[in-house]
């Protein structure tokens, strides 16, 4: 469920390519905890101007 929610939020920022970014993050290391997973997604997207808003939303998921 967490991964699906991350993908939905990510898709709001980058569209359907979110599925690929999420898959790449998982494929690199399936043992990531939630915080590491969010960090991996952010790392994949650091060049995007919208990363700050995305990072805030994904980090809010960690608090739930």
PDB file of C-alpha atoms in Angstrom:
ATOM      1  CA  UNK A   1       0.000   0.000   0.000  1.00  0.00           C
ATOM      2  CA  UNK A   2       2.824   2.422   0.844  1.00  0.00           C
ATOM      3  CA  UNK A   3       4.496   1.852  -2.521  1.00  0.00           C
ATOM      4  CA  UNK A   4       1.192   2.340  -4.360  1.00  0.00           C
ATOM      5  CA  UNK A   5       0.550   5.611  -2.517  1.00  0.00           C
ATOM      6  CA  UNK A   6       4.089   6.801  -3.304  1.00  0.00           C
ATOM      7  CA  UNK A   7       3.505   5.996  -6.961  1.00  0.00           C
ATOM      8  CA  UNK A   8       0.216   7.922  -6.974  1.00  0.00           C
ATOM      9  CA  UNK A   9       1.818  10.991  -5.426  1.00  0.00           C
ATOM     10  CA  UNK A  10       4.791  10.752  -7.750  1.00  0.00           C
ATOM     11  CA  UNK A  11       2.478  10.475 -10.768  1.00  0.00           C
ATOM     12  CA  UNK A  12       0.951  13.849  -9.836  1.00  0.00           C
ATOM     13  CA  UNK A  13       4.392  15.363 -10.419  1.00  0.00           C
ATOM     14  CA  UNK A  14       5.856  13.370 -13.294  1.00  0.00           C
ATOM     15  CA  UNK A  15       2.945  11.502 -14.857  1.00  0.00           C
ATOM     16  CA  UNK A  16       2.938   7.876 -15.949  1.00  0.00           C
ATOM     17  CA  UNK A  17       6.716   7.564 -15.770  1.00  0.00           C
ATOM     18  CA  UNK A  18       6.229   7.347 -12.000  1.00  0.00           C
ATOM     19  CA  UNK A  19       5.650   3.615 -12.392  1.00  0.00           C
ATOM     20  CA  UNK A  20       9.118   3.224 -13.915  1.00  0.00           C
ATOM     21  CA  UNK A  21      10.807   5.320 -11.220  1.00  0.00           C
ATOM     22  CA  UNK A  22       9.137   3.268  -8.486  1.00  0.00           C
ATOM     23  CA  UNK A  23      10.105   0.006 -10.176  1.00  0.00           C
ATOM     24  CA  UNK A  24      13.722   1.135 -10.489  1.00  0.00           C
ATOM     25  CA  UNK A  25      13.807   2.083  -6.807  1.00  0.00           C
ATOM     26  CA  UNK A  26      12.463  -1.331  -5.818  1.00  0.00           C
ATOM     27  CA  UNK A  27      14.654  -3.268  -8.247  1.00  0.00           C
ATOM     28  CA  UNK A  28      17.825  -1.683  -6.891  1.00  0.00           C
ATOM     29  CA  UNK A  29      17.186  -2.978  -3.376  1.00  0.00           C
ATOM     30  CA  UNK A  30      13.998  -4.699  -2.229  1.00  0.00           C
ATOM     31  CA  UNK A  31      15.147  -4.504   1.399  1.00  0.00           C
ATOM     32  CA  UNK A  32      14.738  -0.742   1.714  1.00  0.00           C
ATOM     33  CA  UNK A  33      12.683   0.521   4.627  1.00  0.00           C
ATOM     34  CA  UNK A  34      10.124   3.281   3.979  1.00  0.00           C
ATOM     35  CA  UNK A  35      12.493   6.136   4.712  1.00  0.00           C
ATOM     36  CA  UNK A  36      15.199   4.666   2.472  1.00  0.00           C
ATOM     37  CA  UNK A  37      12.632   4.061  -0.261  1.00  0.00           C
ATOM     38  CA  UNK A  38      11.499   7.703  -0.187  1.00  0.00           C
ATOM     39  CA  UNK A  39      15.144   8.825  -0.236  1.00  0.00           C
ATOM     40  CA  UNK A  40      15.771   6.595  -3.263  1.00  0.00           C
ATOM     41  CA  UNK A  41      12.811   8.141  -5.118  1.00  0.00           C
ATOM     42  CA  UNK A  42      14.020  11.651  -4.308  1.00  0.00           C
ATOM     43  CA  UNK A  43      17.523  10.757  -5.465  1.00  0.00           C
ATOM     44  CA  UNK A  44      16.113   9.533  -8.779  1.00  0.00           C
ATOM     45  CA  UNK A  45      14.380  12.895  -9.271  1.00  0.00           C
ATOM     46  CA  UNK A  46      16.795  15.425  -7.816  1.00  0.00           C
ATOM     47  CA  UNK A  47      17.006  17.339 -11.057  1.00  0.00           C
ATOM     48  CA  UNK A  48      13.302  18.138 -11.079  1.00  0.00           C
ATOM     49  CA  UNK A  49      12.089  21.545  -9.881  1.00  0.00           C
ATOM     50  CA  UNK A  50       9.069  19.908  -8.273  1.00  0.00           C
ATOM     51  CA  UNK A  51      11.096  17.624  -6.015  1.00  0.00           C
ATOM     52  CA  UNK A  52      10.644  19.816  -2.953  1.00  0.00           C
ATOM     53  CA  UNK A  53       6.848  19.495  -2.945  1.00  0.00           C
ATOM     54  CA  UNK A  54       7.080  15.818  -3.746  1.00  0.00           C
ATOM     55  CA  UNK A  55       9.557  15.233  -0.953  1.00  0.00           C
ATOM     56  CA  UNK A  56       7.241  16.927   1.546  1.00  0.00           C
ATOM     57  CA  UNK A  57       4.259  14.801   0.507  1.00  0.00           C
ATOM     58  CA  UNK A  58       6.210  11.547   0.594  1.00  0.00           C
ATOM     59  CA  UNK A  59       7.712  12.382   3.975  1.00  0.00           C
ATOM     60  CA  UNK A  60       4.213  13.062   5.312  1.00  0.00           C
ATOM     61  CA  UNK A  61       3.412   9.451   4.420  1.00  0.00           C
ATOM     62  CA  UNK A  62       6.190   8.384   6.765  1.00  0.00           C
ATOM     63  CA  UNK A  63       4.396  10.122   9.625  1.00  0.00           C
ATOM     64  CA  UNK A  64       1.131   8.231   9.058  1.00  0.00           C
TER      65      UNK A  64
END
